[in-house]
């Protein structure tokens, strides 16, 4: 800055000096949320008094002393294949300074299937721990006293059996359920919007939530009955405004259902908690957490809460998974540190920091230690915890907080005009809004308008090899099958069946489903059996993806490389006499479909005839759909480490049908050391995190026989 700028006495002086220095360039930044961020903020931009920490509306924190009194809880989210391995990992982390547990379950468990079910051959133990019965849950917490440890469980679809197993495991440890401390996620609305690990249709799913509210408010006064999650919305592509608005709107809906079921709002609302993602827009994330507290206080006041505790938004946060990159992966340590600082400065109550290798695999002990120590260093070396809300009073932060409150409230009012979040989700517009944002973000990254260091700028000529954790899926599954057999052979079958029948009857006629499931769990009913007992009445929910159109393509108007790909599609169309056809397949029980939807949307904009397969297909079902649609290629999206099992099966079914001519490519979270294996089984293209979608399409055209010019042509 010049001496003249430093000596400026008025805003006008500064504006004139700044304009001269940048030769008239507009320094305003337009964020994806539609917020115009100015280069300078002054006292005139602060229109609302944020108050004091610990006082309504809790803008500056839920406790008066915040981290100056006690730092946030270090709660690392983890689950590794078997209950034994996960237990050992938890005990090592607790010994090294972690203060709370956060359990990651595998996808078979999430979707209510026992490990011996034929639909989950590629999913058991791959993206978390497999839990089939109370016996698994007891092993998971062996040597970890449940009356002294706070346990968070990320579970939504199979929430009834998992919570029942937790309660019974506590009983058999000698811990009264009134002493159990922790949180169950239990947030099904966001599953229907973005994450898709649901089991039952929306209406019975909401009944399950109300039953959990009722049971825990009576029986488990220390336990948080729901963690209302925006995390998965941002991971699916939502802007921070969308994440904020839809998360608060979800919370409103759950409170309304609880009240409608006969609960006193002030008897259960104080045990609700929230869960937000923390991405790389540093100040936006700080302001988002502050805005969330303001909005929740406003919402709960409108809903009739009297107790200030009911109006106090408490949250867990997790650093972004989407921001992690396969390329130049040690940059991920920097990203996670920045995000952890944003969560801390925003006032989170607990935090998970991601490991540097989680873009491509479950973390190793080495990477998990760095992730955990990131929080310990911030807490114990930096002095950051000595001041309550250190960014409070910042002109920029206070202005941005209010801007987020106002923009999120506009969306919340639209939700309410539609009759609430359940109806909005059924109408589909929140999901479509998020998918449009995701497609727009991908286009900006591919065009290097949004910089990702090591991916679309400052890219290394060669990447260093990174050792990652590999789970022997078949070994884990066989071990789970053996334990399931032991459980079934050693239980009182008559009492177990009676308890399961009572659960089914309760689903039909009423009665608290969690209470009935606890009884079934005591008699060693398995997770799949408890889920099936309710599915007999409720059915199993399914949806078909409908990717957005035009968002990705509009961002590339006039781009020469994009036009080359469009011309290539037209050339292949002329040669084939029809548009090239592609199936985007999601096999296994992973419901994360951001990548699949972005690919389907972008390829459709470029002129391909794209079929988006339904979620949760088996390889046989995906092959059958490919044959029915007579596709030229299949893009298999893999995010949950099932690629070494599911994709070879898919190729085997195609070959058995005499259609080895159909090209199979794979994209998503695939470690580089698996590339040779996939190529050997017949995969012809592999596109990991950070792949440019236009270049993926160009490569697909080459596979289809079109001579695409190189990228710099």
PDB file of N, CA and C in Angstrom, residues 274-344:
ATOM      1  N   UNK A 274     -26.407 -30.299  16.189  1.00  0.00           N
ATOM      2  CA  UNK A 274     -26.229 -30.058  14.761  1.00  0.00           C
ATOM      3  C   UNK A 274     -24.839 -30.524  14.305  1.00  0.00           C
ATOM      4  N   UNK A 275     -24.666 -30.594  12.988  1.00  0.00           N
ATOM      5  CA  UNK A 275     -23.421 -31.095  12.409  1.00  0.00           C
ATOM      6  C   UNK A 275     -23.183 -30.351  11.095  1.00  0.00           C
ATOM      7  N   UNK A 276     -22.115 -29.568  11.044  1.00  0.00           N
ATOM      8  CA  UNK A 276     -21.824 -28.769   9.854  1.00  0.00           C
ATOM      9  C   UNK A 276     -20.477 -29.145   9.245  1.00  0.00           C
ATOM     10  N   UNK A 277     -20.401 -28.975   7.932  1.00  0.00           N
ATOM     11  CA  UNK A 277     -19.125 -29.098   7.220  1.00  0.00           C
ATOM     12  C   UNK A 277     -18.367 -27.790   7.339  1.00  0.00           C
ATOM     13  N   UNK A 278     -17.040 -27.894   7.322  1.00  0.00           N
ATOM     14  CA  UNK A 278     -16.184 -26.715   7.308  1.00  0.00           C
ATOM     15  C   UNK A 278     -15.262 -26.813   6.100  1.00  0.00           C
ATOM     16  N   UNK A 279     -15.534 -25.973   5.105  1.00  0.00           N
ATOM     17  CA  UNK A 279     -14.755 -25.996   3.874  1.00  0.00           C
ATOM     18  C   UNK A 279     -13.686 -24.914   3.853  1.00  0.00           C
ATOM     19  N   UNK A 280     -13.216 -24.602   2.651  1.00  0.00           N
ATOM     20  CA  UNK A 280     -12.042 -23.740   2.515  1.00  0.00           C
ATOM     21  C   UNK A 280     -12.350 -22.249   2.424  1.00  0.00           C
ATOM     22  N   UNK A 281     -13.614 -21.858   2.385  1.00  0.00           N
ATOM     23  CA  UNK A 281     -13.937 -20.428   2.411  1.00  0.00           C
ATOM     24  C   UNK A 281     -13.926 -19.988   3.870  1.00  0.00           C
ATOM     25  N   UNK A 282     -12.773 -19.614   4.341  1.00  0.00           N
ATOM     26  CA  UNK A 282     -12.474 -19.488   5.770  1.00  0.00           C
ATOM     27  C   UNK A 282     -13.464 -18.597   6.521  1.00  0.00           C
ATOM     28  N   UNK A 283     -13.571 -17.342   6.131  1.00  0.00           N
ATOM     29  CA  UNK A 283     -14.417 -16.409   6.880  1.00  0.00           C
ATOM     30  C   UNK A 283     -15.901 -16.749   6.720  1.00  0.00           C
ATOM     31  N   UNK A 284     -16.258 -17.288   5.554  1.00  0.00           N
ATOM     32  CA  UNK A 284     -17.652 -17.706   5.349  1.00  0.00           C
ATOM     33  C   UNK A 284     -18.028 -18.799   6.335  1.00  0.00           C
ATOM     34  N   UNK A 285     -17.104 -19.728   6.591  1.00  0.00           N
ATOM     35  CA  UNK A 285     -17.402 -20.817   7.523  1.00  0.00           C
ATOM     36  C   UNK A 285     -17.496 -20.319   8.963  1.00  0.00           C
ATOM     37  N   UNK A 286     -16.629 -19.386   9.329  1.00  0.00           N
ATOM     38  CA  UNK A 286     -16.719 -18.797  10.665  1.00  0.00           C
ATOM     39  C   UNK A 286     -18.085 -18.132  10.846  1.00  0.00           C
ATOM     40  N   UNK A 287     -18.464 -17.316   9.870  1.00  0.00           N
ATOM     41  CA  UNK A 287     -19.736 -16.589   9.943  1.00  0.00           C
ATOM     42  C   UNK A 287     -20.925 -17.549   9.894  1.00  0.00           C
ATOM     43  N   UNK A 288     -20.778 -18.659   9.185  1.00  0.00           N
ATOM     44  CA  UNK A 288     -21.896 -19.615   9.057  1.00  0.00           C
ATOM     45  C   UNK A 288     -22.291 -20.190  10.414  1.00  0.00           C
ATOM     46  N   UNK A 289     -21.318 -20.572  11.217  1.00  0.00           N
ATOM     47  CA  UNK A 289     -21.630 -21.131  12.531  1.00  0.00           C
ATOM     48  C   UNK A 289     -22.277 -20.085  13.434  1.00  0.00           C
ATOM     49  N   UNK A 290     -21.824 -18.849  13.330  1.00  0.00           N
ATOM     50  CA  UNK A 290     -22.421 -17.778  14.125  1.00  0.00           C
ATOM     51  C   UNK A 290     -23.865 -17.533  13.651  1.00  0.00           C
ATOM     52  N   UNK A 291     -24.060 -17.522  12.315  1.00  0.00           N
ATOM     53  CA  UNK A 291     -25.402 -17.314  11.757  1.00  0.00           C
ATOM     54  C   UNK A 291     -26.342 -18.455  12.134  1.00  0.00           C
ATOM     55  N   UNK A 292     -25.823 -19.671  12.186  1.00  0.00           N
ATOM     56  CA  UNK A 292     -26.658 -20.820  12.542  1.00  0.00           C
ATOM     57  C   UNK A 292     -27.246 -20.656  13.934  1.00  0.00           C
ATOM     58  N   UNK A 293     -26.452 -20.155  14.858  1.00  0.00           N
ATOM     59  CA  UNK A 293     -26.955 -19.971  16.220  1.00  0.00           C
ATOM     60  C   UNK A 293     -28.051 -18.901  16.271  1.00  0.00           C
ATOM     61  N   UNK A 294     -27.863 -17.839  15.505  1.00  0.00           N
ATOM     62  CA  UNK A 294     -28.881 -16.782  15.439  1.00  0.00           C
ATOM     63  C   UNK A 294     -30.189 -17.341  14.875  1.00  0.00           C
ATOM     64  N   UNK A 295     -30.080 -18.092  13.778  1.00  0.00           N
ATOM     65  CA  UNK A 295     -31.271 -18.631  13.118  1.00  0.00           C
ATOM     66  C   UNK A 295     -32.005 -19.627  14.001  1.00  0.00           C
ATOM     67  N   UNK A 296     -31.260 -20.502  14.687  1.00  0.00           N
ATOM     68  CA  UNK A 296     -31.911 -21.509  15.520  1.00  0.00           C
ATOM     69  C   UNK A 296     -32.638 -20.857  16.694  1.00  0.00           C
ATOM     70  N   UNK A 297     -32.055 -19.843  17.258  1.00  0.00           N
ATOM     71  CA  UNK A 297     -32.725 -19.118  18.346  1.00  0.00           C
ATOM     72  C   UNK A 297     -34.027 -18.503  17.836  1.00  0.00           C
ATOM     73  N   UNK A 298     -33.976 -17.921  16.640  1.00  0.00           N
ATOM     74  CA  UNK A 298     -35.179 -17.321  16.048  1.00  0.00           C
ATOM     75  C   UNK A 298     -36.249 -18.382  15.791  1.00  0.00           C
ATOM     76  N   UNK A 299     -35.844 -19.494  15.210  1.00  0.00           N
ATOM     77  CA  UNK A 299     -36.779 -20.569  14.866  1.00  0.00           C
ATOM     78  C   UNK A 299     -37.437 -21.150  16.112  1.00  0.00           C
ATOM     79  N   UNK A 300     -36.641 -21.450  17.130  1.00  0.00           N
ATOM     80  CA  UNK A 300     -37.201 -22.085  18.326  1.00  0.00           C
ATOM     81  C   UNK A 300     -38.096 -21.126  19.106  1.00  0.00           C
ATOM     82  N   UNK A 301     -37.796 -19.845  19.046  1.00  0.00           N
ATOM     83  CA  UNK A 301     -38.690 -18.863  19.659  1.00  0.00           C
ATOM     84  C   UNK A 301     -40.040 -18.875  18.944  1.00  0.00           C
ATOM     85  N   UNK A 302     -40.009 -18.915  17.597  1.00  0.00           N
ATOM     86  CA  UNK A 302     -41.254 -18.957  16.816  1.00  0.00           C
ATOM     87  C   UNK A 302     -42.047 -20.236  17.080  1.00  0.00           C
ATOM     88  N   UNK A 303     -41.345 -21.341  17.352  1.00  0.00           N
ATOM     89  CA  UNK A 303     -42.028 -22.617  17.588  1.00  0.00           C
ATOM     90  C   UNK A 303     -42.543 -22.755  19.017  1.00  0.00           C
ATOM     91  N   UNK A 304     -42.267 -21.784  19.864  1.00  0.00           N
ATOM     92  CA  UNK A 304     -42.868 -21.777  21.190  1.00  0.00           C
ATOM     93  C   UNK A 304     -41.991 -22.260  22.324  1.00  0.00           C
ATOM     94  N   UNK A 305     -40.700 -22.472  22.085  1.00  0.00           N
ATOM     95  CA  UNK A 305     -39.817 -22.900  23.173  1.00  0.00           C
ATOM     96  C   UNK A 305     -39.690 -21.783  24.207  1.00  0.00           C
ATOM     97  N   UNK A 306     -39.671 -22.162  25.468  1.00  0.00           N
ATOM     98  CA  UNK A 306     -39.536 -21.197  26.559  1.00  0.00           C
ATOM     99  C   UNK A 306     -38.153 -21.249  27.198  1.00  0.00           C
ATOM    100  N   UNK A 307     -37.610 -22.441  27.298  1.00  0.00           N
ATOM    101  CA  UNK A 307     -36.304 -22.642  27.923  1.00  0.00           C
ATOM    102  C   UNK A 307     -35.202 -22.162  26.967  1.00  0.00           C
ATOM    103  N   UNK A 308     -34.310 -21.317  27.429  1.00  0.00           N
ATOM    104  CA  UNK A 308     -33.227 -20.813  26.576  1.00  0.00           C
ATOM    105  C   UNK A 308     -32.334 -21.948  26.079  1.00  0.00           C
ATOM    106  N   UNK A 309     -32.244 -23.041  26.855  1.00  0.00           N
ATOM    107  CA  UNK A 309     -31.444 -24.186  26.397  1.00  0.00           C
ATOM    108  C   UNK A 309     -32.029 -24.785  25.118  1.00  0.00           C
ATOM    109  N   UNK A 310     -33.336 -24.728  24.974  1.00  0.00           N
ATOM    110  CA  UNK A 310     -33.987 -25.253  23.774  1.00  0.00           C
ATOM    111  C   UNK A 310     -33.644 -24.419  22.539  1.00  0.00           C
ATOM    112  N   UNK A 311     -33.249 -23.177  22.746  1.00  0.00           N
ATOM    113  CA  UNK A 311     -32.974 -22.261  21.639  1.00  0.00           C
ATOM    114  C   UNK A 311     -31.482 -22.166  21.327  1.00  0.00           C
ATOM    115  N   UNK A 312     -30.685 -22.936  22.016  1.00  0.00           N
ATOM    116  CA  UNK A 312     -29.225 -22.853  21.931  1.00  0.00           C
ATOM    117  C   UNK A 312     -28.715 -23.911  20.954  1.00  0.00           C
ATOM    118  N   UNK A 313     -28.165 -23.479  19.828  1.00  0.00           N
ATOM    119  CA  UNK A 313     -27.650 -24.422  18.830  1.00  0.00           C
ATOM    120  C   UNK A 313     -26.249 -24.868  19.216  1.00  0.00           C
ATOM    121  N   UNK A 314     -26.130 -26.172  19.470  1.00  0.00           N
ATOM    122  CA  UNK A 314     -24.826 -26.781  19.749  1.00  0.00           C
ATOM    123  C   UNK A 314     -24.448 -27.644  18.558  1.00  0.00           C
ATOM    124  N   UNK A 315     -23.184 -27.618  18.167  1.00  0.00           N
ATOM    125  CA  UNK A 315     -22.834 -28.298  16.922  1.00  0.00           C
ATOM    126  C   UNK A 315     -21.500 -29.037  17.004  1.00  0.00           C
ATOM    127  N   UNK A 316     -21.449 -30.125  16.263  1.00  0.00           N
ATOM    128  CA  UNK A 316     -20.203 -30.806  15.918  1.00  0.00           C
ATOM    129  C   UNK A 316     -19.836 -30.354  14.515  1.00  0.00           C
ATOM    130  N   UNK A 317     -18.573 -30.290  14.210  1.00  0.00           N
ATOM    131  CA  UNK A 317     -18.127 -29.936  12.861  1.00  0.00           C
ATOM    132  C   UNK A 317     -17.102 -30.955  12.368  1.00  0.00           C
ATOM    133  N   UNK A 318     -16.994 -31.055  11.070  1.00  0.00           N
ATOM    134  CA  UNK A 318     -15.978 -31.896  10.442  1.00  0.00           C
ATOM    135  C   UNK A 318     -15.386 -31.143   9.270  1.00  0.00           C
ATOM    136  N   UNK A 319     -14.080 -31.199   9.152  1.00  0.00           N
ATOM    137  CA  UNK A 319     -13.430 -30.570   8.015  1.00  0.00           C
ATOM    138  C   UNK A 319     -13.868 -31.281   6.733  1.00  0.00           C
ATOM    139  N   UNK A 320     -13.762 -30.590   5.629  1.00  0.00           N
ATOM    140  CA  UNK A 320     -14.349 -31.052   4.376  1.00  0.00           C
ATOM    141  C   UNK A 320     -13.624 -32.267   3.800  1.00  0.00           C
ATOM    142  N   UNK A 321     -14.401 -33.236   3.359  1.00  0.00           N
ATOM    143  CA  UNK A 321     -13.839 -34.355   2.611  1.00  0.00           C
ATOM    144  C   UNK A 321     -13.643 -33.987   1.152  1.00  0.00           C
ATOM    145  N   UNK A 322     -14.568 -33.196   0.603  1.00  0.00           N
ATOM    146  CA  UNK A 322     -14.495 -32.817  -0.803  1.00  0.00           C
ATOM    147  C   UNK A 322     -13.267 -31.955  -1.081  1.00  0.00           C
ATOM    148  N   UNK A 323     -12.829 -31.176  -0.108  1.00  0.00           N
ATOM    149  CA  UNK A 323     -11.660 -30.318  -0.337  1.00  0.00           C
ATOM    150  C   UNK A 323     -10.363 -31.122  -0.389  1.00  0.00           C
ATOM    151  N   UNK A 324     -10.371 -32.351   0.119  1.00  0.00           N
ATOM    152  CA  UNK A 324      -9.168 -33.192   0.062  1.00  0.00           C
ATOM    153  C   UNK A 324      -8.921 -33.646  -1.371  1.00  0.00           C
ATOM    154  N   UNK A 325      -7.651 -33.718  -1.738  1.00  0.00           N
ATOM    155  CA  UNK A 325      -7.308 -34.047  -3.115  1.00  0.00           C
ATOM    156  C   UNK A 325      -6.340 -35.222  -3.182  1.00  0.00           C
ATOM    157  N   UNK A 326      -6.484 -36.025  -4.216  1.00  0.00           N
ATOM    158  CA  UNK A 326      -5.546 -37.116  -4.463  1.00  0.00           C
ATOM    159  C   UNK A 326      -4.181 -36.566  -4.882  1.00  0.00           C
ATOM    160  N   UNK A 327      -4.180 -35.496  -5.666  1.00  0.00           N
ATOM    161  CA  UNK A 327      -2.934 -34.928  -6.171  1.00  0.00           C
ATOM    162  C   UNK A 327      -2.220 -34.142  -5.067  1.00  0.00           C
ATOM    163  N   UNK A 328      -0.890 -34.296  -5.020  1.00  0.00           N
ATOM    164  CA  UNK A 328      -0.064 -33.565  -4.056  1.00  0.00           C
ATOM    165  C   UNK A 328      -0.715 -33.607  -2.662  1.00  0.00           C
ATOM    166  N   UNK A 329      -0.936 -34.824  -2.116  1.00  0.00           N
ATOM    167  CA  UNK A 329      -1.845 -34.987  -0.977  1.00  0.00           C
ATOM    168  C   UNK A 329      -1.388 -34.344   0.325  1.00  0.00           C
ATOM    169  N   UNK A 330      -0.100 -34.027   0.466  1.00  0.00           N
ATOM    170  CA  UNK A 330       0.323 -33.386   1.716  1.00  0.00           C
ATOM    171  C   UNK A 330      -0.241 -31.970   1.848  1.00  0.00           C
ATOM    172  N   UNK A 331      -0.697 -31.401   0.741  1.00  0.00           N
ATOM    173  CA  UNK A 331      -1.442 -30.144   0.838  1.00  0.00           C
ATOM    174  C   UNK A 331      -2.707 -30.307   1.676  1.00  0.00           C
ATOM    175  N   UNK A 332      -3.215 -31.543   1.772  1.00  0.00           N
ATOM    176  CA  UNK A 332      -4.436 -31.770   2.540  1.00  0.00           C
ATOM    177  C   UNK A 332      -4.254 -31.471   4.027  1.00  0.00           C
ATOM    178  N   UNK A 333      -3.028 -31.629   4.523  1.00  0.00           N
ATOM    179  CA  UNK A 333      -2.763 -31.276   5.920  1.00  0.00           C
ATOM    180  C   UNK A 333      -2.986 -29.782   6.120  1.00  0.00           C
ATOM    181  N   UNK A 334      -2.553 -28.980   5.166  1.00  0.00           N
ATOM    182  CA  UNK A 334      -2.732 -27.533   5.237  1.00  0.00           C
ATOM    183  C   UNK A 334      -4.213 -27.199   5.172  1.00  0.00           C
ATOM    184  N   UNK A 335      -4.913 -27.817   4.224  1.00  0.00           N
ATOM    185  CA  UNK A 335      -6.353 -27.540   4.084  1.00  0.00           C
ATOM    186  C   UNK A 335      -7.097 -27.863   5.373  1.00  0.00           C
ATOM    187  N   UNK A 336      -6.814 -29.023   5.942  1.00  0.00           N
ATOM    188  CA  UNK A 336      -7.512 -29.437   7.157  1.00  0.00           C
ATOM    189  C   UNK A 336      -7.205 -28.495   8.315  1.00  0.00           C
ATOM    190  N   UNK A 337      -5.968 -28.020   8.414  1.00  0.00           N
ATOM    191  CA  UNK A 337      -5.601 -27.087   9.487  1.00  0.00           C
ATOM    192  C   UNK A 337      -6.380 -25.785   9.363  1.00  0.00           C
ATOM    193  N   UNK A 338      -6.457 -25.258   8.153  1.00  0.00           N
ATOM    194  CA  UNK A 338      -7.207 -24.013   7.926  1.00  0.00           C
ATOM    195  C   UNK A 338      -8.676 -24.214   8.284  1.00  0.00           C
ATOM    196  N   UNK A 339      -9.243 -25.332   7.863  1.00  0.00           N
ATOM    197  CA  UNK A 339     -10.658 -25.607   8.153  1.00  0.00           C
ATOM    198  C   UNK A 339     -10.890 -25.796   9.651  1.00  0.00           C
ATOM    199  N   UNK A 340      -9.955 -26.462  10.324  1.00  0.00           N
ATOM    200  CA  UNK A 340     -10.077 -26.637  11.775  1.00  0.00           C
ATOM    201  C   UNK A 340     -10.072 -25.287  12.482  1.00  0.00           C
ATOM    202  N   UNK A 341      -9.244 -24.371  12.032  1.00  0.00           N
ATOM    203  CA  UNK A 341      -9.210 -23.039  12.628  1.00  0.00           C
ATOM    204  C   UNK A 341     -10.532 -22.306  12.407  1.00  0.00           C
ATOM    205  N   UNK A 342     -11.129 -22.478  11.242  1.00  0.00           N
ATOM    206  CA  UNK A 342     -12.423 -21.837  10.977  1.00  0.00           C
ATOM    207  C   UNK A 342     -13.499 -22.380  11.908  1.00  0.00           C
ATOM    208  N   UNK A 343     -13.503 -23.707  12.116  1.00  0.00           N
ATOM    209  CA  UNK A 343     -14.479 -24.309  13.034  1.00  0.00           C
ATOM    210  C   UNK A 343     -14.293 -23.770  14.443  1.00  0.00           C
ATOM    211  N   UNK A 344     -13.036 -23.667  14.858  1.00  0.00           N
ATOM    212  CA  UNK A 344     -12.734 -23.169  16.199  1.00  0.00           C
ATOM    213  C   UNK A 344     -13.167 -21.707  16.363  1.00  0.00           C
TER     214      UNK A 344
END
